[in-house]
């Protein structure tokens, strides 16, 4: 089988070497397309591939239709909102992710962004400490769990909201469950967003929830930019001059927001939550192993389009 690793934002060379080794030892051929500039380039590259490994690369209906031999797409990472699942399912293509494999890198970034913001983006103005403060985690999946443990070790109290996990389950991680987003935002000094992008989470956080935060509130978003309603964010930052927002993915109107709100807002220039060599290796190798296993045994354990 022919396996293509297509990454606009490349994995480290070491990770690519390891992925190639796993694929070739599994008896398959391996090709790489990195830093491509257009969908047309991806469309050209997939025309004879049987398996595709991607990161946040857009796997659209056009890409799937251009790959008649495609059997499997593995998103080397957690979120699969970049893949047209309906088109894949209609074409009989299995889609998988590699849950948890890059979670630690994202969790470390969330803690870093929180500290960066309460220290005024490392400018000399007097900041605050995170010890003794309460962190709210919105979405208690692989990343949320790790953030909770790190925050607790740093002396924070941790509360969590997750509509699909029971209170008892959340308590078993040493966090205090809260039954509504309103409570999470009104009871926590800082909130970390860790939900997937779904129709139910798109635009979920805006001025109404942000306005409930205690004085000095900080929202840290290492999920997807679309979960935050940008107009609502703008309104909240304008109405509450104590609120701050840090995000791994810049809002569409970031330049304007930065001009208006200065050091109260921060966005990375490129999404970098999962951009560590460890996460590249963990997610990349997992994707390669899942493909080899799928062709050898039919294993679809991590399939997301059943
Ligand atoms: C994920 O969903 O796994 C993260 O957002 C990482 O995305 P990336 O691999 O494109 O950096």
XYZ file of N, CA and C in Angstrom, residues 47-292:
738
model
N -3.605 11.200 -5.456
C -4.365 10.479 -6.485
C -4.155 8.956 -6.505
N -2.989 8.477 -6.056
C -2.804 7.022 -6.043
C -2.482 6.489 -4.643
N -2.829 7.245 -3.581
C -2.468 6.764 -2.240
C -3.595 5.920 -1.637
N -3.172 4.984 -0.759
C -4.143 4.130 -0.068
C -4.381 4.589 1.360
N -3.396 5.339 1.894
C -3.536 5.810 3.277
C -2.911 7.189 3.388
N -3.512 7.992 4.256
C -3.065 9.380 4.389
C -2.923 9.705 5.870
N -1.782 10.318 6.232
C -1.598 10.830 7.598
C -1.556 12.353 7.491
N -2.360 13.033 8.311
C -2.378 14.498 8.296
C -2.350 15.035 9.722
N -2.151 16.366 9.808
C -2.282 17.058 11.094
C -3.568 17.898 11.007
N -3.444 19.239 11.015
C -4.651 20.067 10.867
C -4.991 20.315 9.400
N -4.316 19.614 8.511
C -4.535 19.766 7.067
C -5.991 19.497 6.706
N -6.519 20.303 5.779
C -7.928 20.152 5.409
C -8.106 18.983 4.439
N -8.814 17.980 4.904
C -9.140 16.848 4.031
C -10.602 17.031 3.623
N -10.761 17.741 2.511
C -12.091 18.128 2.024
C -12.684 17.026 1.151
N -13.921 17.244 0.757
C -14.579 16.311 -0.162
C -13.771 16.207 -1.462
N -13.244 17.347 -1.926
C -12.467 17.346 -3.176
C -11.215 16.485 -3.038
N -10.579 16.548 -1.873
C -9.369 15.738 -1.643
C -9.754 14.253 -1.646
N -10.830 13.931 -0.955
C -11.252 12.520 -0.873
C -11.650 11.995 -2.256
N -12.365 12.827 -3.003
C -12.800 12.397 -4.350
C -11.615 12.210 -5.294
N -10.523 12.953 -5.018
C -9.337 12.856 -5.886
C -8.492 11.621 -5.577
N -8.911 10.853 -4.544
C -8.106 9.702 -4.110
C -8.934 8.417 -4.160
N -9.160 7.892 -5.368
C -10.054 6.727 -5.482
C -9.550 5.464 -4.777
N -8.227 5.414 -4.522
C -7.665 4.219 -3.857
C -7.592 4.368 -2.341
N -8.030 5.525 -1.842
C -7.870 5.815 -0.408
C -8.750 4.912 0.450
N -8.108 4.321 1.489
C -8.844 3.425 2.403
C -8.923 4.014 3.803
N -7.898 4.794 4.170
C -7.832 5.263 5.555
C -7.124 6.626 5.648
N -7.687 7.496 6.485
C -7.038 8.774 6.812
C -6.820 8.772 8.316
N -5.588 9.004 8.754
C -5.367 9.150 10.201
C -4.926 10.571 10.490
N -5.688 11.225 11.352
C -5.360 12.563 11.831
C -4.400 12.340 13.006
N -3.114 12.647 12.796
C -2.127 12.461 13.869
C -2.333 13.567 14.892
N -3.281 13.361 15.762
C -3.655 14.378 16.740
C -5.041 14.070 17.262
N -5.636 15.044 17.952
C -6.910 14.786 18.619
C -8.117 15.242 17.793
N -8.107 16.538 17.408
C -9.290 17.121 16.765
C -9.370 16.733 15.308
N -10.553 16.266 14.869
C -10.698 15.848 13.471
C -11.720 16.716 12.734
N -11.901 17.958 13.220
C -12.825 18.888 12.576
C -12.303 19.349 11.207
N -11.056 19.022 10.880
C -10.464 19.383 9.585
C -10.755 18.353 8.496
N -11.436 17.280 8.880
C -11.690 16.204 7.904
C -13.183 16.131 7.604
N -13.535 16.080 6.331
C -14.942 15.963 5.951
C -15.365 14.507 6.170
N -15.928 14.268 7.346
C -16.263 12.888 7.731
C -17.354 12.307 6.841
N -18.298 13.167 6.466
C -19.400 12.677 5.629
C -18.877 12.196 4.279
N -17.992 13.009 3.684
C -17.421 12.634 2.385
C -16.601 11.358 2.519
N -15.862 11.240 3.635
C -15.043 10.043 3.845
C -15.938 8.818 3.994
N -16.983 8.950 4.793
C -17.881 7.813 5.013
C -18.539 7.401 3.697
N -19.007 8.391 2.926
C -19.650 8.060 1.637
C -18.688 7.338 0.708
N -17.401 7.677 0.809
C -16.411 7.039 -0.072
C -15.879 5.734 0.535
N -16.393 5.345 1.703
C -15.935 4.106 2.343
C -14.550 4.235 2.958
N -14.155 5.471 3.289
C -12.819 5.704 3.863
C -12.916 5.758 5.386
N -12.073 4.976 6.042
C -12.023 4.978 7.504
C -11.218 6.195 7.969
N -11.746 6.923 8.950
C -11.018 8.063 9.518
C -10.724 7.759 10.984
N -9.469 7.978 11.372
C -9.072 7.760 12.776
C -8.359 9.000 13.294
N -8.305 9.126 14.612
C -7.407 10.098 15.244
C -6.459 9.340 16.169
N -5.606 10.054 16.869
C -4.670 9.399 17.801
C -4.855 10.057 19.174
N -5.979 9.768 19.822
C -6.325 10.509 21.044
C -5.280 10.404 22.142
N -5.000 11.536 22.758
C -4.088 11.563 23.913
C -2.619 11.687 23.565
N -2.256 11.408 22.326
C -0.826 11.310 22.002
C -0.086 12.650 22.081
N -0.800 13.753 21.830
C -0.111 15.054 21.936
C -0.660 15.877 23.108
N -1.416 15.214 23.984
C -2.137 15.948 25.040
C -1.202 16.660 26.021
N -0.089 16.029 26.361
C 0.786 16.676 27.355
C 1.357 17.992 26.833
N 1.717 18.004 25.561
C 2.265 19.239 24.974
C 1.234 20.361 25.052
N -0.015 20.041 24.751
C -1.076 21.058 24.767
C -1.328 21.519 26.212
N -1.322 20.563 27.141
C -1.554 20.917 28.550
C -0.447 21.835 29.071
N 0.788 21.545 28.708
C 1.900 22.409 29.143
C 1.739 23.814 28.571
N 1.298 23.885 27.314
C 1.109 25.210 26.706
C -0.007 25.980 27.425
N -1.071 25.295 27.805
C -2.186 25.971 28.494
C -1.701 26.591 29.808
N -0.894 25.843 30.553
C -0.360 26.370 31.822
C 0.562 27.560 31.529
N 1.385 27.411 30.489
C 2.318 28.493 30.132
C 1.559 29.763 29.755
N 0.505 29.616 28.954
C -0.276 30.790 28.533
C -0.941 31.466 29.731
N -1.401 30.647 30.676
C -2.050 31.217 31.865
C -1.046 32.065 32.658
N 0.131 31.528 32.874
C 1.151 32.276 33.627
C 1.584 33.529 32.848
N 1.752 33.369 31.546
C 2.150 34.493 30.674
C 1.159 35.653 30.811
N -0.126 35.327 30.881
C -1.133 36.391 30.947
C -1.207 37.047 32.326
N -1.105 36.232 33.390
C -1.207 36.861 34.717
C 0.068 37.638 35.053
N 1.141 37.409 34.290
C 2.372 38.195 34.435
C 2.486 39.244 33.329
N 1.324 39.660 32.800
C 1.277 40.758 31.818
C 2.216 40.547 30.633
N 2.194 39.325 30.113
C 3.010 38.966 28.947
C 4.488 39.287 29.186
N 4.899 39.010 30.397
C 6.306 39.158 30.818
C 6.842 40.571 30.612
N 5.977 41.537 30.851
C 6.408 42.935 30.912
C 6.535 43.290 32.396
N 7.193 44.388 32.745
C 7.489 44.621 34.163
C 6.315 45.009 35.073
N 5.133 45.254 34.522
C 3.999 45.617 35.386
C 3.739 44.504 36.412
N 3.220 44.881 37.579
C 2.985 43.880 38.627
C 1.906 42.892 38.186
N 2.216 41.614 38.328
C 1.253 40.579 37.933
C 0.643 39.906 39.145
N 0.078 38.741 38.917
C -0.451 37.945 40.031
C 0.113 36.536 39.918
N -0.104 35.746 40.976
C 0.372 34.362 40.969
C -0.807 33.433 40.734
N -0.526 32.234 40.261
C -1.632 31.289 40.029
C -1.904 30.434 41.271
N -0.905 30.258 42.146
C -1.111 29.465 43.369
C -2.233 30.109 44.182
N -3.122 29.277 44.686
C -4.223 29.783 45.506
C -5.427 30.221 44.683
N -5.288 30.291 43.370
C -6.408 30.695 42.508
C -7.176 29.437 42.056
N -8.352 29.684 41.496
C -9.164 28.560 41.017
C -9.143 28.518 39.493
N -8.831 27.330 38.973
C -8.838 27.118 37.520
C -10.068 26.298 37.147
N -10.790 26.754 36.154
C -11.932 25.992 35.638
C -11.546 25.335 34.342
N -11.856 24.061 34.209
C -11.530 23.357 32.972
C -12.827 23.022 32.249
N -12.966 23.577 31.069
C -14.174 23.354 30.264
C -13.869 22.273 29.247
N -14.296 21.048 29.537
C -14.004 19.905 28.672
C -12.903 19.076 29.298
N -13.294 17.958 29.939
C -12.322 17.191 30.714
C -11.914 15.923 29.967
N -11.271 16.107 28.824
C -10.742 14.972 28.058
C -9.274 14.770 28.412
N -8.515 14.226 27.446
C -7.100 13.923 27.712
C -6.307 15.163 28.107
N -6.563 16.287 27.428
C -5.825 17.516 27.740
C -6.290 18.084 29.080
N -7.605 18.164 29.265
C -8.160 18.713 30.501
C -7.645 17.996 31.742
N -7.593 16.660 31.687
C -7.091 15.857 32.834
C -5.657 16.253 33.180
N -4.827 16.379 32.147
C -3.414 16.700 32.393
C -3.248 18.116 32.929
N -4.053 19.054 32.419
C -3.980 20.429 32.932
C -4.362 20.424 34.408
N -5.396 19.660 34.758
C -5.867 19.612 36.150
C -4.739 19.160 37.081
N -4.036 18.102 36.700
C -2.963 17.573 37.555
C -1.831 18.590 37.698
N -1.484 19.247 36.596
C -0.379 20.219 36.643
C -0.784 21.437 37.480
N -2.039 21.880 37.305
C -2.508 23.059 38.043
C -2.555 22.760 39.539
N -3.003 21.566 39.886
C -3.066 21.187 41.309
C -1.654 21.180 41.899
N -0.695 20.660 41.133
C 0.695 20.619 41.613
C 1.263 22.023 41.807
N 0.692 22.987 41.098
C 1.146 24.384 41.217
C 0.355 25.145 42.286
N -0.450 24.401 43.049
C -1.156 25.027 44.175
C -2.505 25.632 43.830
N -3.055 25.250 42.691
C -4.366 25.799 42.307
C -5.489 24.870 42.759
N -6.663 25.470 42.938
C -7.866 24.673 43.144
C -8.451 24.455 41.745
N -8.941 23.243 41.453
C -9.408 22.983 40.086
C -10.874 22.536 40.073
N -11.654 23.199 39.221
C -13.041 22.798 39.001
C -13.180 22.390 37.541
N -14.156 21.524 37.268
C -14.307 21.066 35.882
C -15.764 20.969 35.481
N -15.998 21.289 34.211
C -17.328 21.115 33.617
C -17.174 20.230 32.391
N -17.919 19.132 32.376
C -17.907 18.271 31.193
C -19.267 17.582 31.116
N -20.068 17.931 30.109
C -21.432 17.402 30.065
C -21.515 15.896 29.837
N -20.415 15.284 29.362
C -20.509 13.830 29.135
C -19.826 12.992 30.217
N -19.313 13.625 31.280
C -18.692 12.849 32.359
C -19.474 13.079 33.649
N -19.594 12.024 34.452
C -20.368 12.144 35.690
C -19.559 12.904 36.745
N -20.284 13.427 37.733
C -19.633 14.152 38.819
C -18.655 13.237 39.552
N -19.064 11.990 39.725
C -18.224 11.027 40.439
C -16.910 10.778 39.676
N -17.050 10.629 38.378
C -15.888 10.424 37.505
C -14.932 11.626 37.615
N -15.486 12.841 37.546
C -14.639 14.040 37.632
C -13.956 14.112 38.994
N -14.714 13.773 40.048
C -14.130 13.808 41.406
C -12.948 12.843 41.531
N -12.996 11.728 40.783
C -11.913 10.739 40.901
C -10.578 11.308 40.398
N -10.609 12.435 39.696
C -9.376 13.110 39.254
C -8.968 14.214 40.231
N -9.677 14.303 41.348
C -9.329 15.308 42.358
C -9.827 16.700 42.013
N -10.765 16.797 41.070
C -11.301 18.126 40.722
C -12.736 18.229 41.226
N -13.187 19.473 41.401
C -14.565 19.671 41.844
C -15.471 19.822 40.618
N -16.441 18.927 40.465
C -17.322 19.066 39.301
C -18.288 20.226 39.476
N -18.570 20.961 38.404
C -19.633 21.967 38.464
C -20.640 21.610 37.375
N -21.918 21.869 37.666
C -22.963 21.340 36.779
C -23.355 22.285 35.652
N -22.764 23.484 35.626
C -23.119 24.371 34.500
C -21.919 25.235 34.125
N -21.949 25.715 32.894
C -20.887 26.617 32.441
C -20.966 27.939 33.199
N -22.176 28.335 33.543
C -22.360 29.594 34.291
C -21.605 29.518 35.614
N -21.738 28.364 36.281
C -21.015 28.208 37.564
C -19.511 28.182 37.322
N -19.092 27.493 36.276
C -17.644 27.403 36.005
C -17.053 28.803 35.833
N -17.713 29.611 34.995
C -17.171 30.948 34.720
C -17.293 31.866 35.934
N -18.381 31.737 36.722
C -18.520 32.683 37.835
C -17.656 32.289 39.036
N -17.231 31.001 39.101
C -16.486 30.568 40.286
C -14.981 30.416 40.046
N -14.533 30.638 38.818
C -13.110 30.372 38.533
C -12.370 31.635 38.092
N -11.177 31.832 38.648
C -10.372 32.996 38.260
C -9.916 32.864 36.810
N -9.561 31.636 36.444
C -9.083 31.390 35.085
C -9.853 30.197 34.539
N -10.112 30.215 33.232
C -10.796 29.074 32.601
C -9.948 28.597 31.426
N -9.788 27.278 31.326
C -9.079 26.685 30.195
C -10.089 25.964 29.316
N -10.091 26.335 28.039
C -11.032 25.742 27.077
C -10.402 24.502 26.459
N -11.058 23.369 26.629
C -10.508 22.120 26.097
C -11.587 21.234 25.491
N -12.485 21.861 24.740
C -13.562 21.102 24.097
C -13.272 20.953 22.605
N -13.783 19.883 21.986
C -13.627 19.779 20.531
C -14.548 20.767 19.828
N -14.265 21.059 18.567
C -15.174 21.907 17.780
C -16.283 21.024 17.207
N -17.496 21.297 17.677
C -18.690 20.555 17.248
C -19.781 21.596 17.003
N -20.862 21.216 16.323
C -21.952 22.198 16.186
C -22.379 22.737 17.556
N -22.338 21.896 18.583
C -22.783 22.322 19.920
C -21.761 23.194 20.663
N -20.522 23.249 20.191
C -19.522 24.070 20.895
C -19.120 25.315 20.091
N -19.536 25.391 18.836
C -19.164 26.541 18.007
C -19.788 27.822 18.584
N -18.955 28.809 18.857
C -19.447 30.097 19.380
C -19.999 30.016 20.794
N -19.661 28.934 21.500
C -20.252 28.690 22.823
C -19.849 29.734 23.865
N -18.609 30.253 23.752
C -18.128 31.190 24.774
C -18.118 32.608 24.201
N -18.839 33.482 24.876
C -18.904 34.872 24.437
C -19.032 35.794 25.634
N -19.597 36.985 25.395
C -19.640 37.991 26.462
C -20.465 37.555 27.669
N -21.503 36.726 27.435
C -22.358 36.329 28.554
C -21.550 35.523 29.588
N -20.821 34.512 29.134
C -20.041 33.698 30.079
C -18.839 34.477 30.604
N -18.135 35.173 29.699
C -16.942 35.912 30.140
C -17.304 36.984 31.176
N -18.488 37.571 30.991
C -18.936 38.611 31.921
C -19.184 38.094 33.335
N -19.296 36.777 33.475
C -19.535 36.196 34.805
C -18.239 36.008 35.600
N -17.102 36.128 34.920
C -15.826 35.796 35.595
C -15.498 36.791 36.706
N -14.857 36.291 37.766
C -14.422 37.206 38.828
C -13.415 38.214 38.277
N -13.155 39.269 39.027
C -12.209 40.314 38.606
C -10.845 39.688 38.280
N -10.264 40.118 37.174
C -8.943 39.600 36.781
C -9.023 38.278 36.020
N -10.222 37.927 35.545
C -10.420 36.642 34.869
C -9.579 36.503 33.600
N -9.113 35.276 33.365
C -8.340 34.983 32.150
C -8.934 33.746 31.483
N -9.194 33.850 30.192
C -9.621 32.676 29.420
C -8.441 32.218 28.578
N -8.108 30.930 28.681
C -7.011 30.351 27.896
C -7.615 29.345 26.925
N -7.363 29.543 25.634
C -7.965 28.671 24.625
C -6.880 27.898 23.877
N -6.762 26.605 24.196
C -5.856 25.752 23.414
C -6.684 24.761 22.591
N -7.976 25.081 22.429
C -8.854 24.227 21.617
C -8.931 24.833 20.205
N -10.128 25.171 19.763
C -10.286 25.744 18.426
C -10.789 27.177 18.546
N -10.327 28.055 17.651
C -10.724 29.469 17.755
C -12.233 29.640 17.641
N -12.882 28.747 16.881
C -14.328 28.887 16.622
C -15.188 28.669 17.863
N -14.621 28.089 18.915
C -15.413 27.872 20.138
C -15.712 29.210 20.816
N -14.853 30.196 20.553
C -15.072 31.531 21.128
C -15.734 32.420 20.074
N -16.840 33.006 20.453
C -17.562 33.936 19.588
C -16.792 35.262 19.595
N -16.246 35.621 18.440
C -15.317 36.770 18.408
C -15.976 38.105 18.734
N -17.220 38.272 18.305
C -17.915 39.525 18.643
C -18.150 39.597 20.146
N -18.506 38.436 20.714
C -18.743 38.352 22.158
C -17.457 38.611 22.942
N -16.356 38.081 22.424
C -15.056 38.297 23.072
C -14.722 39.788 23.086
N -14.933 40.427 21.956
C -14.638 41.857 21.818
C -15.489 42.671 22.802
N -16.743 42.316 22.876
C -17.672 43.028 23.765
C -17.217 42.838 25.227
N -16.877 41.605 25.569
C -16.481 41.326 26.961
C -15.209 42.086 27.329
N -14.221 42.091 26.415
C -12.959 42.787 26.713
C -13.176 44.297 26.812
N -14.151 44.815 26.033
C -14.434 46.260 26.074
C -15.175 46.626 27.356
N -16.107 45.772 27.756
C -16.917 46.092 28.942
C -16.181 45.840 30.249
N -15.308 44.837 30.236
C -14.606 44.462 31.472
C -13.108 44.638 31.255
N -12.589 45.766 31.721
C -11.189 46.084 31.410
C -10.199 45.246 32.217
N -10.723 44.353 33.069
C -9.852 43.471 33.851
C -9.681 42.101 33.189
N -10.502 41.780 32.190
C -10.463 40.431 31.590
C -9.328 40.292 30.578
N -8.841 39.032 30.443
C -7.762 38.759 29.481
C -8.063 37.479 28.707
N -7.490 37.398 27.504
C -7.710 36.226 26.650
C -6.398 35.813 25.996
N -6.044 34.540 26.147
C -4.849 34.003 25.475
C -5.261 32.792 24.670
N -4.745 32.695 23.457
C -5.179 31.598 22.588
C -4.042 31.057 21.722
N -4.119 29.757 21.460
C -3.120 29.124 20.601
C -3.394 29.454 19.137
N -4.667 29.688 18.800
C -5.015 30.027 17.415
C -5.649 31.416 17.406
N -5.090 32.313 16.612
C -5.546 33.708 16.605
C -6.976 33.855 16.105
N -7.747 34.750 16.755
C -9.061 35.057 16.203
C -8.887 35.761 14.859
N -9.932 35.740 14.015
C -9.818 36.343 12.681
C -9.457 37.821 12.760
N -10.014 38.512 13.781
C -9.767 39.962 13.888
C -8.686 40.279 14.938
N -7.675 39.404 15.002
C -6.664 39.552 16.063
C -5.930 40.895 16.017
N -5.541 41.331 14.822
C -4.754 42.574 14.731
C -5.549 43.729 15.350
N -6.827 43.764 15.036
C -7.691 44.825 15.561
C -7.862 44.687 17.087
N -8.057 43.471 17.531
C -8.237 43.241 18.978
C -6.965 43.610 19.740
N -5.844 43.276 19.162
C -4.551 43.558 19.809
C -4.346 45.088 19.926
N -4.747 45.759 18.857
C -4.616 47.212 18.869
C -5.515 47.822 19.951
N -6.709 47.257 20.035
C -7.686 47.805 20.976
C -7.391 47.413 22.423
N -6.942 46.174 22.645
C -6.833 45.677 24.025
C -5.400 45.396 24.487
N -4.422 45.618 23.624
C -3.011 45.511 24.005
C -2.664 44.195 24.675
N -2.025 44.276 25.834
C -1.510 43.076 26.505
C -2.607 42.246 27.169
N -3.855 42.665 27.027
C -4.949 41.851 27.578
C -5.344 40.736 26.624
N -4.741 40.722 25.451
C -5.031 39.633 24.498
C -3.707 39.135 23.922
N -3.647 37.832 23.660
C -2.435 37.259 23.073
C -2.814 36.046 22.234
N -2.195 35.935 21.049
C -2.382 34.732 20.219
C -1.043 34.313 19.637
N -0.802 33.001 19.598
C 0.405 32.505 18.935
C 0.307 32.784 17.435
N 1.464 32.973 16.788
C 1.424 33.297 15.361
C 1.028 32.072 14.538
N 1.278 30.885 15.055
C 0.861 29.625 14.420
C 0.414 28.703 15.532
N -0.560 27.837 15.264
C -0.974 26.885 16.308
C 0.220 26.025 16.704
N 0.589 26.051 17.982
C 1.795 25.332 18.394
C 1.602 24.462 19.634
N 0.338 24.247 20.020
C 0.075 23.428 21.204
C 0.744 22.067 21.134
N 0.648 21.427 19.979
C 1.182 20.069 19.841
C 2.574 20.060 19.212
N 3.206 21.236 19.127
C 4.461 21.317 18.392
C 5.674 21.102 19.302
N 5.771 19.893 19.859
C 6.986 19.494 20.584
C 7.504 18.229 19.910
N 8.797 17.938 20.103
C 9.310 16.730 19.441
C 8.642 15.490 20.018
N 8.335 15.533 21.320
C 7.679 14.369 21.941
C 6.294 14.137 21.324
N 5.524 15.232 21.194
C 4.168 15.091 20.639
C 4.213 14.676 19.175
N 5.184 15.218 18.409
C 5.341 14.822 17.002
C 5.586 13.315 16.913
N 6.471 12.837 17.774
C 6.805 11.404 17.758
C 5.612 10.572 18.231
N 5.017 10.969 19.345
C 3.897 10.169 19.878
C 2.740 10.080 18.884
N 2.303 11.248 18.374
C 1.133 11.248 17.477
C 1.485 10.634 16.120
N 2.675 10.973 15.599
C 3.092 10.462 14.281
C 3.278 8.951 14.290
N 3.961 8.441 15.312
C 4.193 6.992 15.380
C 2.859 6.256 15.577
N 1.993 6.831 16.412
C 0.694 6.179 16.655
C -0.081 6.086 15.347
N -0.057 7.183 14.562
C -0.772 7.179 13.281
C -0.205 6.092 12.361
N 1.126 6.008 12.297
C 1.769 5.012 11.424
C 1.404 3.590 11.873
N 1.452 3.365 13.190
C 1.135 2.012 13.708
C -0.315 1.654 13.441
N -1.205 2.650 13.586
C -2.628 2.384 13.346
C -2.877 1.992 11.883
N -2.128 2.611 10.973
C -2.291 2.284 9.544
C -1.764 0.876 9.250
N -0.580 0.575 9.786
C -0.001 -0.755 9.561
C -0.949 -1.825 10.120
